[in-house]
Amino acid sequence: MTRLIGIFVFDDVELLDLAGPYEVFTCASRASAGRNPGTEPPFKVVTIGQTTSARRARAGLSLLPDASFANHAAVDVLIVPGGVVTAELGKPEVIEWIAKTAERSALNASVCTGAFLLAQAGLLTGKRATTHWEDMDDLRAMFPHVHVEPQRRWVRDGNTVTSGGISAGIDMSLHLVESLVDRDLALRTARQMEYLWTENP
C-alpha cells in the first residue's frame, strides 16, 4: 500500500520544514525498494499550494506546487510546515482547507510554526503539541486550549503530531515512517540520510 503524503506549500515557508519531511519520505521509499525489490513504494509525496502558481520560500527559493487545493488527490498524511505563517493564518480558505483535509487523512502533522495553522483549524484543541522554542509563548497566548509542551523534538497526541523547529521535523517524520511501516525502515532511512535520529521526543 502506497500512502500519499501531502505537504502544504506557501509563501515564506521555512525551507527545511518542508524539505526535511519530503526527503525522509522519498528516501524511505528508496530504502524500501532496496530492502524489498519489486514491491510498491510505501510513500508518495505531493506538494500542495492554494494554487499551482510558484511560491517563494522564506530563504528565497522558488517552489512550484505539484497540485492545488482544488485538484489534489486525497492524502493519507497531511504535513503543514512552518515559517512566516501570519498571512496564512488570516486566510479563511487556507484554514478551511487544512480542517477539511485533516478530516479525511489518517495522520496530521506540523513542523515548527505550522502548529499555529493546525491550531487555527481546530486540530489541536485540548491536545498536547509543540513548536519552535522561540514561538512557544505566542502559541500559548493565541491558543490557550492547546497544551504546549516545551523541550520536545516532537509530540504525538492521537492522530496529530507536531514538532519543534526546522530539523525537528526530520525526527518527527522518521517516527512517522516507523509508525506507518516499521522501525527497520526508519533506521535504514536515517542511515541513508546520514542523519542522527533523535528517536525519543
Short mmCIF file of C-alpha atoms in Angstrom, two decimals:
data_model
loop_
_atom_site.label_atom_id
_atom_site.label_comp_id
_atom_site.label_asym_id
_atom_site.label_seq_id
_atom_site.Cartn_x
_atom_site.Cartn_y
_atom_site.Cartn_z
CA MET A 1 0.00 0.00 0.00
CA THR A 2 1.37 3.38 -1.02
CA ARG A 3 0.41 6.22 1.30
CA LEU A 4 0.11 9.72 -0.12
CA ILE A 5 1.94 12.36 1.89
CA GLY A 6 0.63 15.88 1.21
CA ILE A 7 2.86 18.80 2.20
CA PHE A 8 1.40 22.31 2.21
CA VAL A 9 3.46 24.91 0.31
CA PHE A 10 3.03 28.66 0.83
CA ASP A 11 4.97 31.91 0.54
CA ASP A 12 7.58 32.31 3.29
CA VAL A 13 7.56 28.62 4.19
CA GLU A 14 10.71 27.60 6.08
CA LEU A 15 12.59 25.55 3.51
CA LEU A 16 13.83 22.73 5.76
CA ASP A 17 10.41 22.46 7.42
CA LEU A 18 9.20 21.32 4.00
CA ALA A 19 12.31 19.67 2.60
CA GLY A 20 13.11 17.63 5.73
CA PRO A 21 9.89 15.59 5.70
CA TYR A 22 9.98 15.46 1.88
CA GLU A 23 13.45 13.91 2.00
CA VAL A 24 12.53 11.45 4.75
CA PHE A 25 9.51 10.01 2.95
CA THR A 26 11.10 9.88 -0.50
CA CYS A 27 14.27 8.39 0.93
CA ALA A 28 12.19 5.83 2.85
CA SER A 29 10.67 4.68 -0.43
CA ARG A 30 14.14 4.28 -1.94
CA ALA A 31 15.31 2.37 1.13
CA SER A 32 12.22 0.17 0.94
CA ALA A 33 12.97 -0.67 -2.71
CA GLY A 34 16.46 -1.75 -1.69
CA ARG A 35 15.06 -3.90 1.10
CA ASN A 36 12.19 -5.40 -0.91
CA PRO A 37 12.88 -5.11 -4.66
CA GLY A 38 9.80 -5.12 -6.87
CA THR A 39 7.34 -4.07 -4.18
CA GLU A 40 5.26 -0.92 -4.34
CA PRO A 41 6.75 2.11 -2.56
CA PRO A 42 5.37 2.82 0.91
CA PHE A 43 5.08 6.56 0.24
CA LYS A 44 4.40 9.06 -2.49
CA VAL A 45 4.91 12.75 -1.70
CA VAL A 46 2.98 15.62 -3.26
CA THR A 47 3.34 19.33 -2.53
CA ILE A 48 0.08 21.26 -2.42
CA GLY A 49 -0.42 25.01 -2.75
CA GLN A 50 -3.55 27.09 -2.69
CA THR A 51 -2.94 27.27 -6.45
CA THR A 52 -0.21 25.77 -8.58
CA SER A 53 1.48 29.14 -9.02
CA ALA A 54 5.08 29.37 -7.86
CA ARG A 55 5.74 30.11 -4.21
CA ARG A 56 8.86 31.61 -2.67
CA ALA A 57 10.32 30.06 0.47
CA ARG A 58 11.46 32.19 3.37
CA ALA A 59 15.07 31.85 2.22
CA GLY A 60 14.11 32.94 -1.31
CA LEU A 61 14.00 29.63 -3.17
CA SER A 62 11.18 29.34 -5.72
CA LEU A 63 8.86 26.37 -5.28
CA LEU A 64 6.30 25.02 -7.72
CA PRO A 65 3.47 23.05 -6.04
CA ASP A 66 2.54 19.73 -7.62
CA ALA A 67 -1.16 20.29 -7.02
CA SER A 68 -3.65 22.86 -5.77
CA PHE A 69 -6.39 22.85 -3.15
CA ALA A 70 -8.86 22.24 -5.95
CA ASN A 71 -7.23 19.28 -7.70
CA HIS A 72 -5.12 17.21 -5.31
CA ALA A 73 -5.85 13.57 -4.52
CA ALA A 74 -6.95 12.57 -1.02
CA VAL A 75 -3.91 12.43 1.24
CA ASP A 76 -3.18 9.86 3.92
CA VAL A 77 -0.84 12.14 5.85
CA LEU A 78 -1.09 15.93 5.87
CA ILE A 79 2.06 17.85 6.80
CA VAL A 80 1.90 21.59 7.47
CA PRO A 81 5.36 23.14 7.64
CA GLY A 82 6.13 26.42 9.35
CA GLY A 83 7.91 29.63 8.50
CA VAL A 84 6.26 33.03 8.49
CA VAL A 85 2.64 31.94 8.83
CA THR A 86 0.98 35.27 9.65
CA ALA A 87 -0.51 35.73 6.18
CA GLU A 88 -1.77 32.13 6.04
CA LEU A 89 -3.44 32.45 9.45
CA GLY A 90 -5.50 35.31 8.01
CA LYS A 91 -6.78 33.34 5.01
CA PRO A 92 -10.10 31.58 5.77
CA GLU A 93 -9.76 29.45 2.64
CA VAL A 94 -6.41 28.07 3.84
CA ILE A 95 -7.70 27.26 7.33
CA GLU A 96 -10.83 25.65 5.88
CA TRP A 97 -8.72 23.53 3.53
CA ILE A 98 -6.49 22.34 6.38
CA ALA A 99 -9.53 21.45 8.50
CA LYS A 100 -11.33 19.59 5.70
CA THR A 101 -8.21 17.77 4.51
CA ALA A 102 -7.45 16.69 8.07
CA GLU A 103 -10.93 15.20 8.44
CA ARG A 104 -10.13 12.71 5.69
CA SER A 105 -6.46 11.99 6.43
CA ALA A 106 -5.21 9.31 8.80
CA LEU A 107 -2.48 11.49 10.30
CA ASN A 108 -1.94 15.23 10.53
CA ALA A 109 1.41 16.78 11.34
CA SER A 110 3.13 20.13 11.60
CA VAL A 111 6.68 21.38 11.73
CA CYS A 112 7.66 24.48 13.70
CA THR A 113 5.09 27.28 13.39
CA GLY A 114 2.90 25.05 11.26
CA ALA A 115 1.35 24.24 14.66
CA PHE A 116 -0.32 27.66 14.59
CA LEU A 117 -2.12 26.70 11.38
CA LEU A 118 -3.24 23.37 12.84
CA ALA A 119 -4.46 25.18 15.95
CA GLN A 120 -6.31 27.79 13.91
CA ALA A 121 -8.05 24.94 12.08
CA GLY A 122 -9.15 23.46 15.41
CA LEU A 123 -6.96 20.39 15.19
CA LEU A 124 -5.05 20.97 18.42
CA THR A 125 -7.96 21.80 20.73
CA GLY A 126 -7.35 20.04 24.04
CA LYS A 127 -4.26 18.30 22.65
CA ARG A 128 -0.59 18.27 23.56
CA ALA A 129 1.62 19.98 20.99
CA THR A 130 4.94 21.69 20.46
CA THR A 131 6.54 24.22 18.15
CA HIS A 132 9.82 26.09 17.74
CA TRP A 133 11.21 27.18 21.13
CA GLU A 134 11.04 30.82 20.06
CA ASP A 135 7.30 30.61 19.40
CA MET A 136 6.12 28.70 22.50
CA ASP A 137 4.77 31.76 24.34
CA ASP A 138 2.91 33.03 21.29
CA LEU A 139 1.29 29.63 20.72
CA ARG A 140 0.14 29.53 24.35
CA ALA A 141 -1.18 33.09 24.21
CA MET A 142 -3.02 32.72 20.91
CA PHE A 143 -4.39 29.24 21.56
CA PRO A 144 -4.86 28.70 25.32
CA HIS A 145 -6.77 25.47 24.64
CA VAL A 146 -3.55 23.84 23.36
CA HIS A 147 -1.31 22.09 25.90
CA VAL A 148 2.07 23.34 24.74
CA GLU A 149 5.00 21.14 25.76
CA PRO A 150 8.48 22.72 25.80
CA GLN A 151 11.79 20.99 25.18
CA ARG A 152 10.31 18.30 22.97
CA ARG A 153 11.53 17.43 19.49
CA TRP A 154 8.07 16.19 18.62
CA VAL A 155 4.81 15.40 20.36
CA ARG A 156 2.18 12.88 19.31
CA ASP A 157 -1.39 13.08 20.56
CA GLY A 158 -3.63 10.59 18.81
CA ASN A 159 -3.52 11.12 15.07
CA THR A 160 -1.87 14.54 15.40
CA VAL A 161 1.89 15.02 15.55
CA THR A 162 3.67 18.35 15.98
CA SER A 163 7.38 19.02 16.01
CA GLY A 164 9.79 21.69 17.10
CA GLY A 165 11.58 23.89 14.64
CA ILE A 166 13.24 23.12 11.35
CA SER A 167 15.41 19.98 11.80
CA ALA A 168 12.99 18.53 14.38
CA GLY A 169 10.62 17.82 11.51
CA ILE A 170 13.07 15.19 10.30
CA ASP A 171 12.92 13.38 13.64
CA MET A 172 9.13 13.53 13.58
CA SER A 173 8.98 12.21 10.02
CA LEU A 174 11.24 9.28 10.87
CA HIS A 175 8.85 8.50 13.73
CA LEU A 176 6.01 8.50 11.20
CA VAL A 177 7.92 6.10 8.95
CA GLU A 178 8.38 3.79 11.93
CA SER A 179 4.70 4.11 12.86
CA LEU A 180 3.34 3.60 9.34
CA VAL A 181 5.77 0.90 8.18
CA ASP A 182 8.30 -0.37 10.71
CA ARG A 183 11.34 0.53 12.76
CA ASP A 184 13.80 -1.13 10.40
CA LEU A 185 12.76 1.13 7.53
CA ALA A 186 13.05 4.22 9.74
CA LEU A 187 16.55 3.22 10.77
CA ARG A 188 17.55 2.45 7.18
CA THR A 189 16.21 5.82 6.10
CA ALA A 190 18.11 7.71 8.80
CA ARG A 191 21.29 5.84 7.87
CA GLN A 192 20.81 6.57 4.17
CA MET A 193 20.40 10.24 5.02
CA GLU A 194 23.43 10.10 7.35
CA TYR A 195 21.20 11.63 10.00
CA LEU A 196 21.46 11.02 13.75
CA TRP A 197 17.82 10.36 14.56
CA THR A 198 16.53 11.64 17.90
CA GLU A 199 14.09 8.81 18.45
CA ASN A 200 12.92 9.86 21.90
CA PRO A 201 10.98 13.08 21.59
#
